Amino acid sequence: TAITPTSEPADAQAAANAAQVSVFSENGTTYFYNPDESLSSQLSTGVISGGSILLPNWSAYSGTPSQIVAMKVRSTAPSAIQENEVKMELLTRQMICHTAADPEAYPDLPSEVDNFTGLCPLEPPAASPLHKSSTFGYVTTVYKAVNIKTGQHMCLRRIHGYRLVNTKCMGLVDQWKKMAHSNLVTLRQVFTSKSFGDHSMVFVYDFYPGSETLMARHFSNPSQLAASLLDPFNGDGSRPYTQTKNNLLRQQAAALSNTGLLPESLIWNYIIQLTSALRYIHGAGLACRTLDPTKILILGKNRLLVNCGGIFDVLTYDPNSSNPMAAMAVYQQEDLVSLGRIVLALSCNSFIAIQRENLQQSMELVTSNYSTDLRNLIMYLLTNPQRVKSVNDLMPMIGARFYTALDTCIQRTDTLEMELQRDIESARMFRLLTKLGTVVDRTELNMDTAWAETGDRYMLKLFRDYMFHQVMEDGRPFLDMAHVITNLNRLDAGIPDKVCLMSRDEQNVLVVSYSELKNCLEQSYGEVLAAATAKPKHQGLS
Amino acid sequence: TAITPTSEPADAQAAANAAQVSVFSENGTTYFYNPDESLSSQLSTGVISGGSILLPNWSAYSGTPSQIVAMKVRSTAPSAIQENEVKMELLTRQMICHTAADPEAYPDLPSEVDNFTGLCPLEPPAASPLHKSSTFGYVTTVYKAVNIKTGQHMCLRRIHGYRLVNTKCMGLVDQWKKMAHSNLVTLRQVFTSKSFGDHSMVFVYDFYPGSETLMARHFSNPSQLAASLLDPFNGDGSRPYTQTKNNLLRQQAAALSNTGLLPESLIWNYIIQLTSALRYIHGAGLACRTLDPTKILILGKNRLLVNCGGIFDVLTYDPNSSNPMAAMAVYQQEDLVSLGRIVLALSCNSFIAIQRENLQQSMELVTSNYSTDLRNLIMYLLTNPQRVKSVNDLMPMIGARFYTALDTCIQRTDTLEMELQRDIESARMFRLLTKLGTVVDRTELNMDTAWAETGDRYMLKLFRDYMFHQVMEDGRPFLDMAHVITNLNRLDAGIPDKVCLMSRDEQNVLVVSYSELKNCLEQSYGEVLAAATAKPKHQGLS
């Protein structure tokens, strides 16, 4: 009977209570409580305050908004997966934060490097320990690690065997550290270290757990291409023309036959994010210089993050250059060519597509499968090398697709807000149960060994029994999370409704209101708190 | 001592445990647990599975990511407010959902209208009950209400005394019901009702609790303008020129002297959202027709929602028109003029600015305070009425500001994800405490009255005491939420670490590992569950 909505009450407060019970039974769970004092002051917005509208003195999860429900209906995936997708992704990220390196597999891993501990490699070990990064020309390793001072998980990119000879380049590092953009992994710190047993240079970046590279997401499918053909960004061009040509043809055929080409909307979404990052970087007078599929991260469904900014500025720093910033203009132009190659490769779903000898055929593929805008964008970036280009010139080709990207982003915001609204209340429930546990069954307080079994505590104890130990008519346990939640909410709100509590020997029945129980809890917890914060009692003489 | 990290353990599992304890002490709280089976399969992303990396068999909140910390540092507000802003907003929205109308103030409010109950007016009562909406020309009332079937909170806009004579217009209503865009309040249902004691037409929309109108946010400040001057959208132009002129001048002076004009970035943010909605509506062959500051909602900081779509299509439906869609092109052009007036009013921070006789002076204000792009956008929309205009023509003027809007939106996504990551774990803690409460102190199970005090239950009872009833050396209570959380996490993870439990009479000490306690809980809860789901016992003969 505690769960069934009671009959229509007369007064307004009870009407509000009845309403929440009814919402509860429709949605499975509902929560209500006394808001913090600071909350009510926010209520001026959109609601008539004063006499004619009753503000609740509790708060509750108000169910899934209809626009979110409609959003789910629109998508095709099963609703159970839809429901959990966001949380699963977040839980996965948390778990990745807590992975650890097996000490047996990595016996040489230092326990601390500068301010960092808990190092764990993020990429599979290279085939040979001397394998150099095709991007940077040095042996490199990427770790996740915990900053000892802040407790934050960070990403460490170590350049092996690099001796910094000139610290002037740190000016550029400082510029990179000031960069903050939602499509850029921010550089936080650069230091040299001998902790690895060599001279290493370490670049510390924000860590995005669960992210993978653009290369891994789109160009590492074994059914797509052999790994040996996947590296034209560092291409030596020594492979026979016919072999790559045949591969390209074969792949194009396969892609088209099962419509394996990427949807144009996804490619544009990537373009918007990459140009957003480039525009920001170039606007700051810097150049990315690592716009490479192996140095672009994808987080979740399609959030892109440009990675490794600043590393080249240190590694290739020329102390003899009279004006180190002059070279930036050249690097910025190179960024735009890299962008063009990435877009072309995505559009052909192949990295062979961007080899010089395949360009014409690749462009034909783009022309026949995608919009003129996409074709024009690639043409602008990859042809006419003498013309000075700007990322700003790409905006008219993107056009209304900006609106689509924004709409998608706002929808995700709505979904996240809804999930958060649901979970906010659990924290409150947990705190309330903790408070109750602190008070009930305490062996003594202020030398009073009967404290737990008398007065307020006795009622609270019986209330706890009532919450957790319900039985059915025939004595079987009655397990119902909703019963627990409803009663905790009523306790927290302190509503005037009454509840029957039975003593453990079933000899006595106490009828008590939730508001009395709330007083009991506050009084008793107050006593415990006062005792806890009292001056320490010295034992012996004092 | 339970809180202090233990000394470095030898094996890897314990190393992982030690790591989480260390993260905990830095951030105040840390959670870890056994993930659901389905979780581990997601871990292929970005992490080397297999021998060399140890995946935790628990999960934990991994602290605030550095990019979020940096985001907060960048903003100037006090961190405590920053921290809670998102949640406060969400809690406020939930509370608004649960406001109720005072039955004494609204004695005539029907308890049910069609499928809706819990009606509560959302706007202050009109000065006169016969006051007609300046937009629609009918008496209107807006309510929030709960859909009885779905439990969802919806917004009902009632047109008083309207008799639907022709149902052909429902074709347009059906079109509106299919619309879904993040800057548009979706129409869900239209019905006629006699529940209010008259013939009413009710339009049901998604409800956005906490939203206010653009009018209320920006043009209702009493220090700004008298309310009587605030209505030029329905302007009769009968006020003497000098009076409005003086008002405009006075206001402009006031705005400029304290730089009271709106920041240009905010105006562009609004423009992007309004054009996004208009583009979507026009693209669907419809027209907004209510692009009015009183019919545009602002949710939170600056999310805009175009409201009331479809109402005019019903109210002004002409059954004798041979082609009702032909008029749409005209209405679309009117939408663009309305957009221009809104942007101009925002730019001058005044509604008098858009009166015909003030236009030239207003444009001078725009020219001297804002960019050429903003000026050109207003000029395009408000001049040359013969030219057929399109919302698409505005995109080049918006230009790179799309990137800013996207960056802002993605940052909000990051913040929300972080908050959600934190709260996900509370729900788990709450469930675990409920499980523990269900088992401990149960008076009997399967007729066994000693069940609670024997074996597993006894240990769990002592463990609960240990969690909640810690005392200091001198006997004072030791209250520490972190102690509770840590121990619940250890229980949930079932780690091999041991804990000393003392009997209530302090005569016995049990040393038991968390993994044993976890077994105790699972066993005991399993027994309760089995008893609960057993066949009902019939009393008497059977």
PDB file of N, CA and C in Angstrom, chain A residues 139-181:
ATOM      1  N   VAL A 139      62.328   7.683 -32.743  1.00  0.00           N
ATOM      2  CA  VAL A 139      61.567   6.675 -32.013  1.00  0.00           C
ATOM      3  C   VAL A 139      60.677   7.416 -31.010  1.00  0.00           C
ATOM      4  N   THR A 140      59.395   7.091 -30.998  1.00  0.00           N
ATOM      5  CA  THR A 140      58.479   7.769 -30.069  1.00  0.00           C
ATOM      6  C   THR A 140      57.619   6.739 -29.341  1.00  0.00           C
ATOM      7  N   THR A 141      57.157   7.096 -28.168  1.00  0.00           N
ATOM      8  CA  THR A 141      56.206   6.258 -27.425  1.00  0.00           C
ATOM      9  C   THR A 141      55.154   7.172 -26.799  1.00  0.00           C
ATOM     10  N   VAL A 142      53.929   6.681 -26.781  1.00  0.00           N
ATOM     11  CA  VAL A 142      52.834   7.451 -26.177  1.00  0.00           C
ATOM     12  C   VAL A 142      52.353   6.725 -24.927  1.00  0.00           C
ATOM     13  N   TYR A 143      52.278   7.442 -23.830  1.00  0.00           N
ATOM     14  CA  TYR A 143      51.788   6.858 -22.581  1.00  0.00           C
ATOM     15  C   TYR A 143      50.608   7.672 -22.071  1.00  0.00           C
ATOM     16  N   LYS A 144      49.736   6.997 -21.328  1.00  0.00           N
ATOM     17  CA  LYS A 144      48.888   7.758 -20.429  1.00  0.00           C
ATOM     18  C   LYS A 144      49.566   7.748 -19.068  1.00  0.00           C
ATOM     19  N   ALA A 145      49.335   8.774 -18.270  1.00  0.00           N
ATOM     20  CA  ALA A 145      49.982   8.865 -16.968  1.00  0.00           C
ATOM     21  C   ALA A 145      49.169   9.791 -16.086  1.00  0.00           C
ATOM     22  N   VAL A 146      49.409   9.688 -14.774  1.00  0.00           N
ATOM     23  CA  VAL A 146      48.671  10.525 -13.837  1.00  0.00           C
ATOM     24  C   VAL A 146      49.601  11.612 -13.309  1.00  0.00           C
ATOM     25  N   ASN A 147      49.169  12.837 -13.373  1.00  0.00           N
ATOM     26  CA  ASN A 147      49.923  13.936 -12.799  1.00  0.00           C
ATOM     27  C   ASN A 147      49.836  13.834 -11.278  1.00  0.00           C
ATOM     28  N   ILE A 148      50.974  13.707 -10.622  1.00  0.00           N
ATOM     29  CA  ILE A 148      50.989  13.480  -9.175  1.00  0.00           C
ATOM     30  C   ILE A 148      50.357  14.646  -8.437  1.00  0.00           C
ATOM     31  N   LYS A 149      50.600  15.858  -8.920  1.00  0.00           N
ATOM     32  CA  LYS A 149      50.101  17.039  -8.197  1.00  0.00           C
ATOM     33  C   LYS A 149      48.604  17.241  -8.368  1.00  0.00           C
ATOM     34  N   THR A 150      48.098  17.029  -9.586  1.00  0.00           N
ATOM     35  CA  THR A 150      46.695  17.350  -9.836  1.00  0.00           C
ATOM     36  C   THR A 150      45.799  16.120  -9.867  1.00  0.00           C
ATOM     37  N   GLY A 151      46.398  14.915  -9.974  1.00  0.00           N
ATOM     38  CA  GLY A 151      45.595  13.708 -10.076  1.00  0.00           C
ATOM     39  C   GLY A 151      44.962  13.511 -11.435  1.00  0.00           C
ATOM     40  N   GLN A 152      45.324  14.383 -12.400  1.00  0.00           N
ATOM     41  CA  GLN A 152      44.695  14.269 -13.704  1.00  0.00           C
ATOM     42  C   GLN A 152      45.404  13.268 -14.613  1.00  0.00           C
ATOM     43  N   HIS A 153      44.606  12.579 -15.401  1.00  0.00           N
ATOM     44  CA  HIS A 153      45.149  11.663 -16.394  1.00  0.00           C
ATOM     45  C   HIS A 153      45.589  12.469 -17.602  1.00  0.00           C
ATOM     46  N   MET A 154      46.834  12.294 -18.018  1.00  0.00           N
ATOM     47  CA  MET A 154      47.373  13.056 -19.129  1.00  0.00           C
ATOM     48  C   MET A 154      47.972  12.103 -20.159  1.00  0.00           C
ATOM     49  N   CYS A 155      48.247  12.634 -21.336  1.00  0.00           N
ATOM     50  CA  CYS A 155      48.876  11.845 -22.381  1.00  0.00           C
ATOM     51  C   CYS A 155      50.305  12.349 -22.586  1.00  0.00           C
ATOM     52  N   LEU A 156      51.284  11.435 -22.473  1.00  0.00           N
ATOM     53  CA  LEU A 156      52.685  11.799 -22.612  1.00  0.00           C
ATOM     54  C   LEU A 156      53.227  11.258 -23.927  1.00  0.00           C
ATOM     55  N   ARG A 157      53.757  12.121 -24.754  1.00  0.00           N
ATOM     56  CA  ARG A 157      54.390  11.656 -25.992  1.00  0.00           C
ATOM     57  C   ARG A 157      55.888  11.847 -25.843  1.00  0.00           C
ATOM     58  N   ARG A 158      56.595  10.730 -25.813  1.00  0.00           N
ATOM     59  CA  ARG A 158      58.029  10.753 -25.549  1.00  0.00           C
ATOM     60  C   ARG A 158      58.810  10.627 -26.845  1.00  0.00           C
ATOM     61  N   ILE A 159      59.743  11.557 -27.063  1.00  0.00           N
ATOM     62  CA  ILE A 159      60.670  11.454 -28.194  1.00  0.00           C
ATOM     63  C   ILE A 159      61.968  10.861 -27.639  1.00  0.00           C
ATOM     64  N   HIS A 160      62.287   9.657 -28.069  1.00  0.00           N
ATOM     65  CA  HIS A 160      63.465   8.969 -27.524  1.00  0.00           C
ATOM     66  C   HIS A 160      64.748   9.631 -28.053  1.00  0.00           C
ATOM     67  N   GLY A 161      65.754   9.629 -27.196  1.00  0.00           N
ATOM     68  CA  GLY A 161      67.086  10.028 -27.638  1.00  0.00           C
ATOM     69  C   GLY A 161      67.154  11.405 -28.265  1.00  0.00           C
ATOM     70  N   TYR A 162      66.406  12.338 -27.705  1.00  0.00           N
ATOM     71  CA  TYR A 162      66.453  13.693 -28.246  1.00  0.00           C
ATOM     72  C   TYR A 162      67.047  14.625 -27.206  1.00  0.00           C
ATOM     73  N   ARG A 163      68.101  15.321 -27.588  1.00  0.00           N
ATOM     74  CA  ARG A 163      68.737  16.281 -26.672  1.00  0.00           C
ATOM     75  C   ARG A 163      68.362  17.683 -27.111  1.00  0.00           C
ATOM     76  N   LEU A 164      67.755  18.415 -26.237  1.00  0.00           N
ATOM     77  CA  LEU A 164      67.392  19.795 -26.545  1.00  0.00           C
ATOM     78  C   LEU A 164      68.658  20.644 -26.438  1.00  0.00           C
ATOM     79  N   VAL A 165      69.050  21.299 -27.547  1.00  0.00           N
ATOM     80  CA  VAL A 165      70.283  22.089 -27.507  1.00  0.00           C
ATOM     81  C   VAL A 165      69.995  23.570 -27.317  1.00  0.00           C
ATOM     82  N   ASN A 166      68.802  23.972 -27.682  1.00  0.00           N
ATOM     83  CA  ASN A 166      68.503  25.401 -27.606  1.00  0.00           C
ATOM     84  C   ASN A 166      67.105  25.595 -27.017  1.00  0.00           C
ATOM     85  N   THR A 167      67.008  26.350 -25.961  1.00  0.00           N
ATOM     86  CA  THR A 167      65.708  26.501 -25.292  1.00  0.00           C
ATOM     87  C   THR A 167      64.882  27.653 -25.862  1.00  0.00           C
ATOM     88  N   LYS A 168      65.389  28.289 -26.912  1.00  0.00           N
ATOM     89  CA  LYS A 168      64.633  29.400 -27.505  1.00  0.00           C
ATOM     90  C   LYS A 168      63.279  28.931 -28.056  1.00  0.00           C
ATOM     91  N   CYS A 169      63.233  27.678 -28.497  1.00  0.00           N
ATOM     92  CA  CYS A 169      61.995  27.157 -29.084  1.00  0.00           C
ATOM     93  C   CYS A 169      60.862  27.141 -28.064  1.00  0.00           C
ATOM     94  N   MET A 170      61.203  27.303 -26.786  1.00  0.00           N
ATOM     95  CA  MET A 170      60.160  27.261 -25.761  1.00  0.00           C
ATOM     96  C   MET A 170      59.174  28.428 -25.911  1.00  0.00           C
ATOM     97  N   GLY A 171      59.569  29.445 -26.627  1.00  0.00           N
ATOM     98  CA  GLY A 171      58.626  30.526 -26.925  1.00  0.00           C
ATOM     99  C   GLY A 171      57.435  30.005 -27.704  1.00  0.00           C
ATOM    100  N   LEU A 172      57.712  29.156 -28.698  1.00  0.00           N
ATOM    101  CA  LEU A 172      56.630  28.561 -29.478  1.00  0.00           C
ATOM    102  C   LEU A 172      55.804  27.602 -28.622  1.00  0.00           C
ATOM    103  N   VAL A 173      56.498  26.856 -27.745  1.00  0.00           N
ATOM    104  CA  VAL A 173      55.774  25.957 -26.845  1.00  0.00           C
ATOM    105  C   VAL A 173      54.792  26.747 -25.996  1.00  0.00           C
ATOM    106  N   ASP A 174      55.241  27.875 -25.489  1.00  0.00           N
ATOM    107  CA  ASP A 174      54.342  28.703 -24.673  1.00  0.00           C
ATOM    108  C   ASP A 174      53.122  29.159 -25.472  1.00  0.00           C
ATOM    109  N   GLN A 175      53.341  29.474 -26.744  1.00  0.00           N
ATOM    110  CA  GLN A 175      52.193  29.845 -27.584  1.00  0.00           C
ATOM    111  C   GLN A 175      51.209  28.678 -27.698  1.00  0.00           C
ATOM    112  N   TRP A 176      51.739  27.476 -27.930  1.00  0.00           N
ATOM    113  CA  TRP A 176      50.861  26.300 -28.056  1.00  0.00           C
ATOM    114  C   TRP A 176      50.106  26.027 -26.765  1.00  0.00           C
ATOM    115  N   LYS A 177      50.749  26.272 -25.637  1.00  0.00           N
ATOM    116  CA  LYS A 177      50.094  25.993 -24.357  1.00  0.00           C
ATOM    117  C   LYS A 177      48.893  26.901 -24.126  1.00  0.00           C
ATOM    118  N   LYS A 178      48.876  28.035 -24.802  1.00  0.00           N
ATOM    119  CA  LYS A 178      47.737  28.955 -24.633  1.00  0.00           C
ATOM    120  C   LYS A 178      46.554  28.579 -25.511  1.00  0.00           C
ATOM    121  N   MET A 179      46.742  27.634 -26.409  1.00  0.00           N
ATOM    122  CA  MET A 179      45.683  27.295 -27.362  1.00  0.00           C
ATOM    123  C   MET A 179      44.571  26.490 -26.672  1.00  0.00           C
ATOM    124  N   ALA A 180      43.339  26.849 -26.943  1.00  0.00           N
ATOM    125  CA  ALA A 180      42.199  26.097 -26.377  1.00  0.00           C
ATOM    126  C   ALA A 180      41.083  26.078 -27.409  1.00  0.00           C
ATOM    127  N   HIS A 181      40.806  24.914 -27.941  1.00  0.00           N
ATOM    128  CA  HIS A 181      39.789  24.777 -28.980  1.00  0.00           C
ATOM    129  C   HIS A 181      39.245  23.360 -28.917  1.00  0.00           C
TER     130      HIS A 181
END
